[in-house]
Amino acid sequence: MSVGTADGDTTATAPGRPRPGPGPVRVGPEDPRYGELVRGDNHRFTGAPDHVELVRSTGQVADALGRALAAGKRVAVRSGGHCPEAFVADPAVEVVIDLSLMSRVSYDPALNAVAIEAGATVGHVYKELYRNWNVTLPAGVCTAVGVGGHISGGGYGPLSRLHGLVADHLYAVEVVHVDRAGRVRTVTATREPDDPHRQLWWAHTGAGGGNFGIVTRYWMRSPGADGADPAGLLPRPPASLLTAMVNWSWEQCELPAFTGLVRNFMAWHVANSEPGSPSAGLFASLWVRHRSGGGLTMFVQTDATEPDAPARLDAFLAAVGEGVGARPFVLRRELPWLTACRYMGQGDSGPVMGARLKTKAAYLRGVYTDEQIATLYRWFQREDYFGRESLMMLNGYGGAINAVAPADTASVQRDSVIKAAYSAAWYDENEDDAHLAWLRGLYSELYAGTGGVPVPGELTDGSYINYPDVDLADPEHNRSGVPWHQLYYKDNYAALQAVKAAWDPRDVFHHALSVRLPEDDMTKDDPTYPTAHIPEHYDFRAIYEGEKGGKEARPVQPWDIGRPQPALVAAHDAGTITGDVLDVGCGLGDNAAFLAGRGHRVTAVDVAEAAVEEARRRAKARGAEVEFAVADATRLTGYGNRFDTIVDSACFHSLAEDERERYLRALREAARPGARLHMFCFAQEFEAPFPGPHRHTAAYLREVVGGVWNVLSVEPATFASSLGVADIAALIRSEYPDGGAAARLEGLPLDEHGKATMPVWHVTAERRD
């Protein structure tokens, strides 16, 4: 007989020795399966990882993560692949860990909960729960969505007005994470009040995926459920649903009729969405399509076994149609629950193949103003735009969702009544700009009163993290002054940052909208050299000339290694430094001379005339042709639109806070369209081997650089120095004459030259046009 281990890593055949079970499946670019595995639902984005690893167990997840980290690879995780943004299909991602083979649904008597592996889809979970125990979860209508991200982002569905969010039924979560020392660990966190890991459970009730580690398994048990029978641990679905599909053509919906329909739909939900409302069992979704793709469609469902179900449905339809004057087409059906719960969705096969997508969202507390409804009407009637698949969905929620306090879970929006989604879908990449412009224009004008985004207030309450929108982090599109994380998480964000610091202190798991590490918690468990003495602004003219002035007084600097920085050489050898190059803050010119020697036309600037003079001498001695100039990097003039690559080798971290944005904008002006920026900055997350200037976290760099450039990656790297052990001891005595720091010479990281190395962040960004 065969006996499986808890996570399926091995099998044993009695009386023989344990035999390894199926291993992970590794798919590289040469494999015919690669093309299908490097992109998800949104065909706008295609990744280029070194390989995709399809894993079958928690142990295999940990092994795959450990191997990737040991190789210095950027990792991302995919469950169902329905993320609308390029969080996994990011060009910087080098290894994708795919959970789709982990789809088991089972009862776990040890935790008295239903265990669901994170690679399962919503449709698979529905079938397993229903057919095994006649229970369900209040999940969504798109059955191809993976539960890995669906649950961690909160999870909404047609039964949520009755039973709350999916995350409200989460009892425990299993997470593979990386600790401060870089070790891969696996932890199970529960909602029990005395669980020391409870905050990690809490973070997975609404923060979304890709933040803290790799979720491998969820355990579901409704609050208050008891007994050891899984049939009593989760909500029981209706035996059958009474459904209605209601269609209005655009010919029936001139502006007065359109205004009436939208207002009536929203007003009904404002009046009937309190927790415990008699109408909580009725769910409705209003879809407004662009005129080139149809009209208005409303989907409605209610429990068919309730005696007043037909009357309740009639009353709702009458309320929505009151005063509109247009008679719609109505199709009513009574269907078994498992059939009916999918009739709005795309089925297990997912969307039409090849779709390119963009999605935006908003939580709504009240009814759109007449001006907003008129805005919607204009954009959906535009004749200069063809958007057959472009639509708005108004989904009615509230009810049991709003019975939970905002801080009890990470899903903070607990008093809205409608969640709106605005989307465009198309198939030709040549149409990208047209569809993105239409959707961004609609959203910006709809929320023009609050800076183009749904700022929490009287009528709106931010956005939904499971419909992520990177535009919210872009000041060109978010003009409100309210940061993106406030729109998604509001007052819960600080607590989420604390979870990030505790469980992913090295920021291994990150993307454009991931929870950032808190600046003030970065090194509290890893004290480094005191920084009170670090000046806000460095005077590099004086540094290079020496205190006494004159060439003879120039000191040897820690960054003067007499050769190009190995991290920059590695970036060049990887093919990411191309074309005409600007070396900003070039110092003594070793990097510039190296790049010129590799065939690039190089311009190198520094604020210190003495440094530029020495850089010219060194370049000439090496036969390298470099255009050197003395210039303030925060006010570059005469270099507009000239460079394909800009290199910052430890310049940014020497700037004062009020100079940094000006500096980044100056670099952008010097860059050509599509240009790359390579920036190397001292990393605050890791212990410093010797004192130095400002150190920055990866989260801070993504935030600040991302305000001006499109950040592609922030990856760890190592900088070489000219300091040996004795030099560092002398440096510490010089900088801390009162004994404020002790030399940390034991275990000092040294390179092959016997010199200390410094951990840095390598930021790669692309010019934002």
PDB file of C-alpha atoms in Angstrom, residues 17 22 25 57 105 129 190 192 261 302 370 431 463 526 554 595 639 675 742 756:
ATOM      1  CA  ARG A  17      12.189   2.087   1.938  1.00  0.00           C
ATOM      2  CA  PRO A  22       7.080  13.317  -8.119  1.00  0.00           C
ATOM      3  CA  VAL A  25       8.662  20.378 -13.132  1.00  0.00           C
ATOM      4  CA  SER A  57       4.243  20.514  -2.248  1.00  0.00           C
ATOM      5  CA  VAL A 105      -8.943  20.369  -1.153  1.00  0.00           C
ATOM      6  CA  LEU A 129     -16.569  21.746  -1.287  1.00  0.00           C
ATOM      7  CA  THR A 190      -3.894  31.016  12.739  1.00  0.00           C
ATOM      8  CA  GLU A 192      -6.343  32.182  17.461  1.00  0.00           C
ATOM      9  CA  LEU A 261     -31.086  53.114 -14.364  1.00  0.00           C
ATOM     10  CA  THR A 302     -31.489  35.118  -5.123  1.00  0.00           C
ATOM     11  CA  ASP A 370     -25.638  63.464 -11.963  1.00  0.00           C
ATOM     12  CA  GLU A 431      -4.240  49.414 -30.091  1.00  0.00           C
ATOM     13  CA  SER A 463      -9.759  50.865  -4.399  1.00  0.00           C
ATOM     14  CA  ASP A 526      20.443  44.792  13.133  1.00  0.00           C
ATOM     15  CA  ARG A 554      43.931  64.930  -1.490  1.00  0.00           C
ATOM     16  CA  LEU A 595      32.435  51.877 -20.558  1.00  0.00           C
ATOM     17  CA  TYR A 639      22.211  67.404 -22.108  1.00  0.00           C
ATOM     18  CA  ALA A 675      16.439  54.970 -21.794  1.00  0.00           C
ATOM     19  CA  ALA A 742      33.112  49.924  17.753  1.00  0.00           C
ATOM     20  CA  ALA A 756      35.881  45.365   2.465  1.00  0.00           C
TER      21      ALA A 756
END
